[in-house]
XYZ file of C-alpha atoms in Angstrom:
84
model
C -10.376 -22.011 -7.125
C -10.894 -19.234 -9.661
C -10.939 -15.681 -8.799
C -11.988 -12.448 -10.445
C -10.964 -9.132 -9.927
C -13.659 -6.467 -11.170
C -13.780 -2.636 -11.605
C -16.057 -0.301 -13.253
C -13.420 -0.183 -16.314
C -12.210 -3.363 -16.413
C -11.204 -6.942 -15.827
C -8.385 -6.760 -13.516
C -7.614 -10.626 -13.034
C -9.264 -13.707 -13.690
C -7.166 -17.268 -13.165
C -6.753 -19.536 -10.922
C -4.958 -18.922 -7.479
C -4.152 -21.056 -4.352
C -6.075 -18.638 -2.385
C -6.229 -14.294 -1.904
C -5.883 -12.166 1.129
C -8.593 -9.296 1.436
C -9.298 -6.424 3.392
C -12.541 -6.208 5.148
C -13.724 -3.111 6.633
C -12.405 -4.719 10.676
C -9.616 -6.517 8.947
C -7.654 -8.668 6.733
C -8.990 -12.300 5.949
C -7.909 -15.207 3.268
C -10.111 -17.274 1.114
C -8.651 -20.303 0.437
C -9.805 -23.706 -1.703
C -13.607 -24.863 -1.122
C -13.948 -22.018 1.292
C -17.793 -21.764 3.103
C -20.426 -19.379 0.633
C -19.268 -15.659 1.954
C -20.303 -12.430 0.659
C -18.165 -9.209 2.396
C -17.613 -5.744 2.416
C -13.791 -4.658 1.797
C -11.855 -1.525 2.431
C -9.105 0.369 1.244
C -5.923 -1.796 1.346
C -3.829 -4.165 -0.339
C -5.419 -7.287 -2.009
C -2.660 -10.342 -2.472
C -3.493 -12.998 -4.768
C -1.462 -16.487 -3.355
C -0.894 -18.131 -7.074
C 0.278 -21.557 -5.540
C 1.299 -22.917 -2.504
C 4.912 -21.748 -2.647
C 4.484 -18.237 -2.129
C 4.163 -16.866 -5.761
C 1.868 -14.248 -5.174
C 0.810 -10.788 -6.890
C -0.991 -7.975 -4.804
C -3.395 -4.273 -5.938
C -4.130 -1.838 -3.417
C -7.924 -1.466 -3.733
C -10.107 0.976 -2.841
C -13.837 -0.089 -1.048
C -15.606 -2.618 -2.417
C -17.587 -6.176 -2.135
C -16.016 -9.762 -2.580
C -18.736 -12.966 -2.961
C -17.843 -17.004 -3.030
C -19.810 -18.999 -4.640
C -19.263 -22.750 -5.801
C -15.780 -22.134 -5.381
C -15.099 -19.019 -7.265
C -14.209 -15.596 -5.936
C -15.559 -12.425 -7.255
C -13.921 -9.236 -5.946
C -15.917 -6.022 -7.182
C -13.840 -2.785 -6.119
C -14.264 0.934 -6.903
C -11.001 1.073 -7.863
C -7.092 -0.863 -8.384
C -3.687 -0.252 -9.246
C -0.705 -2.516 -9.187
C 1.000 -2.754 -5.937
């Protein structure tokens, strides 16, 4: 699946990952392959992109946000990112 990482500033990320673990505003969740049509708020936390299935993964702490999937792409819109 391809995922996006947006900010006001900037393209964060864009590739394609194995599947991302977010934080919603009750908890965390992961989006994996094919997953259902979603859109969701997200709080402040720590977003983990899963590159492939062995574990090679890269993570941002985020601040609030919004994260759609569509057609099997994620979009992640957040106020704000930096390398965790």
């Amino acid at each position: 699946m391809t995922l996006e990482i947006l900010t006001p500033e900037k393209k964060l990320y864009s590739g394609d990952v194995y599947g991302v673990v977010l934080p919603g505003i009750t908890g965390l969740f992961e989006i994996l392959d094919k997953h259902a049509p979603l859109v969701s708020a997200l709080g402040k936390g720590t977003l983990k992109i899963l590159k492939d299935k062995s574990k090679s993964s890269e993570s941002y702490t985020i601040q609030s946000g919004f994260v759609e999937v569509l057609n099997n792409k994620v979009t992640v819109l957040v106020e704000g990112a930096s390398a965790a």
